[in-house]
Amino acid sequence: MENKKTRSYLFDNMKAFLIFGVVYAHFIRVTGAFAQDGLDGYLYTVFFSFIMQGFIFISGYFSKNIEKCRKGAFFNYLIPYLIWMIFMYFVRFLISDDTTLRLYRPSHGMWFFLVMFLYRFFLKELIKIPHILCLSVVFYFTAGCFPFLDETLSLGRVFSFLLFFMLGYNCKEKEIEQIKNMNSKYTIAGTGVVLIGLYTISKFQLIPVEMWHLKDGYMDYAIGNIEGMLLRLLMGIISILWIIILINLIPDRKVSVSEIGQHTLPIFVLHIPIRYLIQEFGLPIENDLLICVSCAIITSVTVYLLSRPMTHKIYDSIMNIFNLNTLRISKSLEE
């Protein structure tokens, strides 16, 4: 009898942690009392130093089937991008009378769909470029030098996050195993050093909090290109260290949050209206610690409810309806 390959739960568990960080950071950012040098600013900085880099690294790691990536890019990312951009427009209109809808300029969180569509659709061409991993390092540093690489079509993020996607794509299973086999005592010590470093960065506002989004040019923060690239060097080192830390410390076995990690897209999309509500009405709390604790509770409830099987079944059903209709239209046009 053939041995059935055992599922690795490492990345499921890792994505569960990352999606909690995404939702939590988004919530504390819009409470109305946010301050970069406060506890909420510190926690926001900690999470945004690795959450999207982690997700994109994992996406790159699971993009080794190039043909499958290209075939699925349109239905898995571009169609959802268009659908949820329009949906979030109506949500904003109902909550805050925001009538802005620019499909070429992604609204909150929607940039991820557009960036992933471009990465996966053009991956076949990207890997043909000589030394593309080295080039992605160059893009990471120089993207901030060009003001036109901004939020338009998420071009700033497309060039900045490509490094983490290519790192994931080039990462092999044996390298993951090597990281897992590292002495966890050293990893925990390294985690402490990174957390202290991020506390210093946040407390003294050494890096503008928005700069962690990797979406704007250095001019937007009134800093020169050399200074901006040096800051990105520090940020990149921190992000990569976090990815190594998470791979080493997160268990590679089925745990209570593993199922959450298998269905993160519905959570990523559907927590955004809740964020809009918090942004519009705020929280009736002024104490920094209580705000952080309250957001942690709200985040836990949100992630749990949006991770239920019924939620992702509804999400998948909605996507299937639009994808089937799009497929029918495409076929009719071909005929």
mmCIF file of C-alpha atoms in Angstrom:
data_model
loop_
_atom_site.group_PDB
_atom_site.id
_atom_site.type_symbol
_atom_site.label_atom_id
_atom_site.label_comp_id
_atom_site.label_asym_id
_atom_site.label_seq_id
_atom_site.Cartn_x
_atom_site.Cartn_y
_atom_site.Cartn_z
ATOM 1 C CA MET A 1 0.000 0.000 0.000
ATOM 2 C CA GLU A 2 1.194 3.506 -0.800
ATOM 3 C CA ASN A 3 1.902 5.745 2.152
ATOM 4 C CA LYS A 4 -0.441 8.705 2.183
ATOM 5 C CA LYS A 5 1.454 11.973 2.623
ATOM 6 C CA THR A 6 0.684 13.606 5.955
ATOM 7 C CA ARG A 7 -0.598 17.168 5.684
ATOM 8 C CA SER A 8 1.722 19.817 7.055
ATOM 9 C CA TYR A 9 -0.187 22.204 9.301
ATOM 10 C CA LEU A 10 2.691 24.654 9.720
ATOM 11 C CA PHE A 11 1.433 27.177 7.208
ATOM 12 C CA ASP A 12 -2.215 26.743 8.247
ATOM 13 C CA ASN A 13 -1.239 27.645 11.808
ATOM 14 C CA MET A 14 0.998 30.434 10.590
ATOM 15 C CA LYS A 15 -1.791 31.948 8.486
ATOM 16 C CA ALA A 16 -4.166 31.758 11.453
ATOM 17 C CA PHE A 17 -1.729 33.846 13.486
ATOM 18 C CA LEU A 18 -1.166 36.249 10.593
ATOM 19 C CA ILE A 19 -4.878 36.836 9.968
ATOM 20 C CA PHE A 20 -5.410 37.582 13.652
ATOM 21 C CA GLY A 21 -2.606 40.127 13.363
ATOM 22 C CA VAL A 22 -4.157 41.691 10.258
ATOM 23 C CA VAL A 23 -7.580 42.138 11.845
ATOM 24 C CA TYR A 24 -6.176 43.300 15.186
ATOM 25 C CA ALA A 25 -3.831 45.861 13.611
ATOM 26 C CA HIS A 26 -6.633 47.182 11.395
ATOM 27 C CA PHE A 27 -8.943 47.608 14.374
ATOM 28 C CA ILE A 28 -6.540 49.383 16.727
ATOM 29 C CA ARG A 29 -5.473 51.756 13.932
ATOM 30 C CA VAL A 30 -8.942 53.299 13.623
ATOM 31 C CA THR A 31 -10.048 53.573 17.255
ATOM 32 C CA GLY A 32 -9.571 57.341 17.199
ATOM 33 C CA ALA A 33 -7.018 57.393 20.007
ATOM 34 C CA PHE A 34 -4.174 55.865 18.003
ATOM 35 C CA ALA A 35 -0.670 57.171 18.714
ATOM 36 C CA GLN A 36 2.529 55.720 17.289
ATOM 37 C CA ASP A 37 4.396 56.146 20.570
ATOM 38 C CA GLY A 38 1.611 54.499 22.597
ATOM 39 C CA LEU A 39 0.897 50.844 23.317
ATOM 40 C CA ASP A 40 -1.491 50.641 20.362
ATOM 41 C CA GLY A 41 1.123 52.173 18.080
ATOM 42 C CA TYR A 42 3.717 49.675 19.288
ATOM 43 C CA LEU A 43 1.444 46.673 18.708
ATOM 44 C CA TYR A 44 0.458 48.039 15.302
ATOM 45 C CA THR A 45 4.129 48.407 14.379
ATOM 46 C CA VAL A 46 4.915 44.885 15.586
ATOM 47 C CA PHE A 47 2.175 43.296 13.508
ATOM 48 C CA PHE A 48 2.712 45.377 10.388
ATOM 49 C CA SER A 49 6.402 44.546 10.426
ATOM 50 C CA PHE A 50 5.550 41.027 9.224
ATOM 51 C CA ILE A 51 1.865 40.197 8.643
ATOM 52 C CA MET A 52 1.578 40.979 4.924
ATOM 53 C CA GLN A 53 5.172 39.984 4.237
ATOM 54 C CA GLY A 54 4.325 36.640 5.849
ATOM 55 C CA PHE A 55 1.183 36.131 3.793
ATOM 56 C CA ILE A 56 2.974 36.980 0.548
ATOM 57 C CA PHE A 57 5.908 34.720 1.424
ATOM 58 C CA ILE A 58 3.490 31.827 1.976
ATOM 59 C CA SER A 59 1.688 32.634 -1.286
ATOM 60 C CA GLY A 60 5.015 32.512 -3.103
ATOM 61 C CA TYR A 61 5.895 29.219 -1.434
ATOM 62 C CA PHE A 62 2.686 27.630 -2.736
ATOM 63 C CA SER A 63 3.044 29.083 -6.252
ATOM 64 C CA LYS A 64 5.438 26.481 -7.626
ATOM 65 C CA ASN A 65 2.778 25.074 -9.978
ATOM 66 C CA ILE A 66 3.136 27.912 -12.468
ATOM 67 C CA GLU A 67 0.416 26.863 -14.917
ATOM 68 C CA LYS A 68 -2.089 26.408 -12.099
ATOM 69 C CA CYS A 69 -1.201 29.862 -10.777
ATOM 70 C CA ARG A 70 -1.852 31.516 -14.118
ATOM 71 C CA LYS A 71 -5.129 29.677 -14.682
ATOM 72 C CA GLY A 72 -6.414 30.542 -11.216
ATOM 73 C CA ALA A 73 -5.165 34.128 -11.043
ATOM 74 C CA PHE A 74 -8.131 35.630 -12.866
ATOM 75 C CA PHE A 75 -10.876 33.867 -10.898
ATOM 76 C CA ASN A 76 -9.111 33.720 -7.533
ATOM 77 C CA TYR A 77 -7.865 37.297 -7.399
ATOM 78 C CA LEU A 78 -8.945 39.673 -10.185
ATOM 79 C CA ILE A 79 -12.666 38.857 -10.116
ATOM 80 C CA PRO A 80 -12.776 39.021 -6.275
ATOM 81 C CA TYR A 81 -10.902 42.338 -6.470
ATOM 82 C CA LEU A 82 -13.585 43.870 -8.694
ATOM 83 C CA ILE A 83 -16.455 42.354 -6.700
ATOM 84 C CA TRP A 84 -15.228 43.417 -3.277
ATOM 85 C CA MET A 85 -14.102 46.850 -4.424
ATOM 86 C CA ILE A 86 -17.680 47.583 -5.491
ATOM 87 C CA PHE A 87 -19.149 45.948 -2.390
ATOM 88 C CA MET A 88 -16.918 47.973 -0.056
ATOM 89 C CA TYR A 89 -17.925 51.132 -1.916
ATOM 90 C CA PHE A 90 -21.563 50.539 -0.964
ATOM 91 C CA VAL A 91 -20.564 49.691 2.613
ATOM 92 C CA ARG A 92 -18.658 52.984 2.914
ATOM 93 C CA PHE A 93 -21.555 54.857 1.339
ATOM 94 C CA LEU A 94 -24.028 53.448 3.880
ATOM 95 C CA ILE A 95 -21.752 54.034 6.862
ATOM 96 C CA SER A 96 -20.048 57.329 6.075
ATOM 97 C CA ASP A 97 -21.451 58.669 2.778
ATOM 98 C CA ASP A 98 -18.100 57.988 1.115
ATOM 99 C CA THR A 99 -18.880 58.074 -2.613
ATOM 100 C CA THR A 100 -15.352 57.397 -3.831
ATOM 101 C CA LEU A 101 -14.924 54.443 -6.176
ATOM 102 C CA ARG A 102 -11.750 54.262 -8.233
ATOM 103 C CA LEU A 103 -11.061 50.759 -9.468
ATOM 104 C CA TYR A 104 -7.510 51.724 -10.363
ATOM 105 C CA ARG A 105 -6.826 52.774 -6.768
ATOM 106 C CA PRO A 106 -7.564 49.911 -4.344
ATOM 107 C CA SER A 107 -9.529 50.733 -1.215
ATOM 108 C CA HIS A 108 -8.562 49.383 2.183
ATOM 109 C CA GLY A 109 -7.142 45.848 2.020
ATOM 110 C CA MET A 110 -8.152 45.266 -1.599
ATOM 111 C CA TRP A 111 -4.594 45.852 -2.811
ATOM 112 C CA PHE A 112 -3.721 42.295 -1.782
ATOM 113 C CA PHE A 113 -6.002 40.801 -4.455
ATOM 114 C CA LEU A 114 -4.545 43.013 -7.164
ATOM 115 C CA VAL A 115 -0.929 42.364 -6.166
ATOM 116 C CA MET A 116 -1.475 38.605 -5.954
ATOM 117 C CA PHE A 117 -3.185 38.596 -9.342
ATOM 118 C CA LEU A 118 -0.175 40.294 -10.936
ATOM 119 C CA TYR A 119 2.348 38.021 -9.196
ATOM 120 C CA ARG A 120 0.612 34.770 -10.040
ATOM 121 C CA PHE A 121 -0.474 35.679 -13.545
ATOM 122 C CA PHE A 122 2.968 36.923 -14.601
ATOM 123 C CA LEU A 123 4.999 34.408 -12.560
ATOM 124 C CA LYS A 124 5.698 32.388 -15.705
ATOM 125 C CA GLU A 125 7.435 35.434 -17.202
ATOM 126 C CA LEU A 126 9.015 36.586 -13.952
ATOM 127 C CA ILE A 127 11.010 33.401 -13.374
ATOM 128 C CA LYS A 128 12.466 33.669 -16.893
ATOM 129 C CA ILE A 129 14.122 36.964 -15.972
ATOM 130 C CA PRO A 130 17.760 36.304 -15.039
ATOM 131 C CA HIS A 131 18.493 36.838 -11.356
ATOM 132 C CA ILE A 132 14.897 37.862 -10.612
ATOM 133 C CA LEU A 133 15.395 37.311 -6.866
ATOM 134 C CA CYS A 134 18.307 39.745 -6.850
ATOM 135 C CA LEU A 135 16.279 42.169 -8.953
ATOM 136 C CA SER A 136 13.415 41.952 -6.484
ATOM 137 C CA VAL A 137 15.843 43.117 -3.774
ATOM 138 C CA VAL A 138 16.715 46.100 -5.960
ATOM 139 C CA PHE A 139 13.023 46.827 -6.547
ATOM 140 C CA TYR A 140 12.351 46.648 -2.798
ATOM 141 C CA PHE A 141 14.841 49.422 -2.094
ATOM 142 C CA THR A 142 14.333 51.614 -5.150
ATOM 143 C CA ALA A 143 10.518 51.510 -5.367
ATOM 144 C CA GLY A 144 10.354 54.314 -2.805
ATOM 145 C CA CYS A 145 12.574 56.514 -4.967
ATOM 146 C CA PHE A 146 9.892 56.973 -7.625
ATOM 147 C CA PRO A 147 6.800 58.994 -6.589
ATOM 148 C CA PHE A 148 4.675 57.460 -9.368
ATOM 149 C CA LEU A 149 5.019 54.040 -7.730
ATOM 150 C CA ASP A 150 2.233 54.739 -5.282
ATOM 151 C CA GLU A 151 -1.260 53.390 -4.538
ATOM 152 C CA THR A 152 -2.302 53.613 -8.190
ATOM 153 C CA LEU A 153 -2.806 49.968 -9.237
ATOM 154 C CA SER A 154 -0.862 49.217 -6.028
ATOM 155 C CA LEU A 155 2.357 49.700 -8.003
ATOM 156 C CA GLY A 156 4.305 50.728 -4.909
ATOM 157 C CA ARG A 157 3.364 47.490 -3.204
ATOM 158 C CA VAL A 158 3.779 45.407 -6.366
ATOM 159 C CA PHE A 159 7.477 46.292 -6.559
ATOM 160 C CA SER A 160 8.083 46.387 -2.795
ATOM 161 C CA PHE A 161 6.502 43.056 -1.817
ATOM 162 C CA LEU A 162 7.880 41.132 -4.819
ATOM 163 C CA LEU A 163 10.973 40.293 -2.748
ATOM 164 C CA PHE A 164 8.908 38.342 -0.205
ATOM 165 C CA PHE A 165 6.933 36.544 -2.912
ATOM 166 C CA MET A 166 10.124 35.462 -4.682
ATOM 167 C CA LEU A 167 11.713 34.415 -1.379
ATOM 168 C CA GLY A 168 8.716 32.158 -0.799
ATOM 169 C CA TYR A 169 8.781 30.827 -4.354
ATOM 170 C CA ASN A 170 12.479 29.974 -4.117
ATOM 171 C CA CYS A 171 12.204 28.485 -0.638
ATOM 172 C CA LYS A 172 12.362 24.678 -0.614
ATOM 173 C CA GLU A 173 10.863 22.192 1.837
ATOM 174 C CA LYS A 174 14.320 21.240 3.105
ATOM 175 C CA GLU A 175 15.004 24.877 3.976
ATOM 176 C CA ILE A 176 11.766 25.020 5.955
ATOM 177 C CA GLU A 177 12.923 21.912 7.797
ATOM 178 C CA GLN A 178 16.278 23.517 8.547
ATOM 179 C CA ILE A 179 14.522 26.508 10.091
ATOM 180 C CA LYS A 180 12.237 24.201 12.084
ATOM 181 C CA ASN A 181 15.297 22.392 13.433
ATOM 182 C CA MET A 182 16.887 25.561 14.775
ATOM 183 C CA ASN A 183 17.260 25.712 18.551
ATOM 184 C CA SER A 184 14.071 27.414 19.763
ATOM 185 C CA LYS A 185 15.950 28.956 22.702
ATOM 186 C CA TYR A 186 17.919 31.140 20.307
ATOM 187 C CA THR A 187 14.755 31.931 18.356
ATOM 188 C CA ILE A 188 12.960 33.078 21.517
ATOM 189 C CA ALA A 189 15.962 35.220 22.439
ATOM 190 C CA GLY A 190 15.938 36.687 18.935
ATOM 191 C CA THR A 191 12.223 37.417 19.278
ATOM 192 C CA GLY A 192 12.947 39.413 22.414
ATOM 193 C CA VAL A 193 15.606 41.436 20.618
ATOM 194 C CA VAL A 194 13.254 42.184 17.702
ATOM 195 C CA LEU A 195 10.436 43.219 20.052
ATOM 196 C CA ILE A 196 12.751 45.560 21.965
ATOM 197 C CA GLY A 197 13.996 47.016 18.688
ATOM 198 C CA LEU A 198 10.428 47.608 17.481
ATOM 199 C CA TYR A 199 9.562 49.216 20.818
ATOM 200 C CA THR A 200 12.417 51.669 20.318
ATOM 201 C CA ILE A 201 11.324 52.336 16.733
ATOM 202 C CA SER A 202 7.735 52.955 17.809
ATOM 203 C CA LYS A 203 8.455 54.924 20.981
ATOM 204 C CA PHE A 204 10.847 57.344 19.312
ATOM 205 C CA GLN A 205 9.021 57.246 15.958
ATOM 206 C CA LEU A 206 12.203 56.351 14.084
ATOM 207 C CA ILE A 207 10.186 54.937 11.175
ATOM 208 C CA PRO A 208 6.895 56.591 10.136
ATOM 209 C CA VAL A 209 4.111 54.161 10.941
ATOM 210 C CA GLU A 210 2.623 54.356 7.426
ATOM 211 C CA MET A 211 5.981 53.447 5.921
ATOM 212 C CA TRP A 212 5.486 49.840 7.051
ATOM 213 C CA HIS A 213 2.764 49.548 4.385
ATOM 214 C CA LEU A 214 5.401 49.767 1.620
ATOM 215 C CA LYS A 215 3.008 51.679 -0.605
ATOM 216 C CA ASP A 216 4.442 55.214 -0.875
ATOM 217 C CA GLY A 217 7.609 56.945 -1.987
ATOM 218 C CA TYR A 218 10.216 58.319 0.380
ATOM 219 C CA MET A 219 9.231 61.891 -0.538
ATOM 220 C CA ASP A 220 5.848 61.349 1.137
ATOM 221 C CA TYR A 221 7.687 61.080 4.464
ATOM 222 C CA ALA A 222 10.000 64.026 3.772
ATOM 223 C CA ILE A 223 13.101 61.822 3.732
ATOM 224 C CA GLY A 224 15.781 61.379 1.093
ATOM 225 C CA ASN A 225 16.339 58.273 -0.991
ATOM 226 C CA ILE A 226 19.445 57.140 0.910
ATOM 227 C CA GLU A 227 17.728 57.506 4.285
ATOM 228 C CA GLY A 228 14.623 55.795 2.942
ATOM 229 C CA MET A 229 16.599 52.825 1.637
ATOM 230 C CA LEU A 230 18.453 52.488 4.940
ATOM 231 C CA LEU A 231 15.123 52.415 6.774
ATOM 232 C CA ARG A 232 13.828 49.811 4.334
ATOM 233 C CA LEU A 233 16.952 47.761 4.961
ATOM 234 C CA LEU A 234 16.123 47.700 8.661
ATOM 235 C CA MET A 235 12.463 46.961 7.939
ATOM 236 C CA GLY A 236 13.329 44.145 5.540
ATOM 237 C CA ILE A 237 15.691 42.506 8.028
ATOM 238 C CA ILE A 238 12.986 42.654 10.713
ATOM 239 C CA SER A 239 10.371 41.166 8.363
ATOM 240 C CA ILE A 240 12.602 38.267 7.310
ATOM 241 C CA LEU A 241 13.584 37.598 10.925
ATOM 242 C CA TRP A 242 9.885 37.426 11.831
ATOM 243 C CA ILE A 243 9.201 34.915 9.055
ATOM 244 C CA ILE A 244 12.057 32.731 10.337
ATOM 245 C CA ILE A 245 10.821 33.110 13.929
ATOM 246 C CA LEU A 246 7.273 32.103 13.033
ATOM 247 C CA ILE A 247 8.366 29.091 10.993
ATOM 248 C CA ASN A 248 10.556 27.932 13.870
ATOM 249 C CA LEU A 249 8.133 28.494 16.742
ATOM 250 C CA ILE A 250 4.719 27.739 15.248
ATOM 251 C CA PRO A 251 3.809 24.024 15.601
ATOM 252 C CA ASP A 252 3.580 21.797 12.543
ATOM 253 C CA ARG A 253 0.607 19.807 13.805
ATOM 254 C CA LYS A 254 -3.138 20.195 13.848
ATOM 255 C CA VAL A 255 -4.267 22.540 16.623
ATOM 256 C CA SER A 256 -7.467 24.401 17.408
ATOM 257 C CA VAL A 257 -6.658 27.293 15.027
ATOM 258 C CA SER A 258 -5.557 25.170 12.055
ATOM 259 C CA GLU A 259 -8.981 25.358 10.399
ATOM 260 C CA ILE A 260 -8.902 29.157 10.654
ATOM 261 C CA GLY A 261 -5.661 29.203 8.705
ATOM 262 C CA GLN A 262 -7.221 27.153 5.906
ATOM 263 C CA HIS A 263 -9.882 29.805 5.217
ATOM 264 C CA THR A 264 -8.334 33.234 5.716
ATOM 265 C CA LEU A 265 -9.740 35.040 2.648
ATOM 266 C CA PRO A 266 -13.322 35.364 3.993
ATOM 267 C CA ILE A 267 -11.880 36.768 7.233
ATOM 268 C CA PHE A 268 -9.623 39.156 5.350
ATOM 269 C CA VAL A 269 -12.487 40.504 3.263
ATOM 270 C CA LEU A 270 -15.410 40.498 5.689
ATOM 271 C CA HIS A 271 -13.648 42.100 8.650
ATOM 272 C CA ILE A 272 -13.265 45.308 6.624
ATOM 273 C CA PRO A 273 -16.903 46.499 7.103
ATOM 274 C CA ILE A 274 -16.397 46.041 10.863
ATOM 275 C CA ARG A 275 -13.263 48.166 10.583
ATOM 276 C CA TYR A 276 -15.297 50.850 8.799
ATOM 277 C CA LEU A 277 -17.810 50.819 11.665
ATOM 278 C CA ILE A 278 -15.082 51.228 14.280
ATOM 279 C CA GLN A 279 -13.528 54.003 12.226
ATOM 280 C CA GLU A 280 -16.838 55.842 11.930
ATOM 281 C CA PHE A 281 -18.046 55.505 15.511
ATOM 282 C CA GLY A 282 -14.851 54.784 17.456
ATOM 283 C CA LEU A 283 -14.712 53.031 20.806
ATOM 284 C CA PRO A 284 -16.072 54.645 24.003
ATOM 285 C CA ILE A 285 -12.694 54.116 25.685
ATOM 286 C CA GLU A 286 -9.748 56.426 26.171
ATOM 287 C CA ASN A 287 -7.331 54.266 28.127
ATOM 288 C CA ASP A 288 -4.635 52.869 25.827
ATOM 289 C CA LEU A 289 -4.461 49.476 27.537
ATOM 290 C CA LEU A 290 -8.233 49.042 27.587
ATOM 291 C CA ILE A 291 -8.418 49.927 23.906
ATOM 292 C CA CYS A 292 -5.833 47.268 23.059
ATOM 293 C CA VAL A 293 -7.586 44.658 25.215
ATOM 294 C CA SER A 294 -11.014 45.558 23.772
ATOM 295 C CA CYS A 295 -9.703 45.301 20.215
ATOM 296 C CA ALA A 296 -8.154 41.929 21.034
ATOM 297 C CA ILE A 297 -11.543 40.673 22.231
ATOM 298 C CA ILE A 298 -13.362 42.118 19.209
ATOM 299 C CA THR A 299 -10.726 40.617 16.920
ATOM 300 C CA SER A 300 -11.014 37.173 18.511
ATOM 301 C CA VAL A 301 -14.800 37.169 18.115
ATOM 302 C CA THR A 302 -14.563 38.476 14.538
ATOM 303 C CA VAL A 303 -11.961 35.919 13.459
ATOM 304 C CA TYR A 304 -13.888 33.076 15.097
ATOM 305 C CA LEU A 305 -17.240 33.978 13.520
ATOM 306 C CA LEU A 306 -15.800 34.660 10.077
ATOM 307 C CA SER A 307 -13.842 31.410 10.143
ATOM 308 C CA ARG A 308 -16.917 29.222 10.618
ATOM 309 C CA PRO A 309 -17.628 26.694 7.840
ATOM 310 C CA MET A 310 -20.905 28.418 6.987
ATOM 311 C CA THR A 311 -19.074 31.709 6.358
ATOM 312 C CA HIS A 312 -16.533 30.316 3.924
ATOM 313 C CA LYS A 313 -19.247 28.257 2.214
ATOM 314 C CA ILE A 314 -21.203 31.454 1.583
ATOM 315 C CA TYR A 315 -18.019 33.202 0.418
ATOM 316 C CA ASP A 316 -17.195 30.365 -1.975
ATOM 317 C CA SER A 317 -20.787 30.290 -3.268
ATOM 318 C CA ILE A 318 -20.685 34.009 -4.056
ATOM 319 C CA MET A 319 -17.370 33.642 -5.853
ATOM 320 C CA ASN A 320 -18.623 30.622 -7.815
ATOM 321 C CA ILE A 321 -21.694 32.513 -9.019
ATOM 322 C CA PHE A 322 -19.615 35.377 -10.378
ATOM 323 C CA ASN A 323 -16.945 33.091 -11.796
ATOM 324 C CA LEU A 324 -19.496 30.933 -13.640
ATOM 325 C CA ASN A 325 -21.218 33.990 -15.089
ATOM 326 C CA THR A 326 -17.865 35.419 -16.136
ATOM 327 C CA LEU A 327 -16.967 32.107 -17.777
ATOM 328 C CA ARG A 328 -20.264 32.026 -19.688
ATOM 329 C CA ILE A 329 -19.745 35.600 -20.934
ATOM 330 C CA SER A 330 -16.198 34.754 -21.978
ATOM 331 C CA LYS A 331 -17.349 31.708 -23.930
ATOM 332 C CA SER A 332 -20.158 33.624 -25.630
ATOM 333 C CA LEU A 333 -17.707 36.314 -26.719
ATOM 334 C CA GLU A 334 -15.380 33.679 -28.159
ATOM 335 C CA GLU A 335 -18.256 32.196 -30.156
#
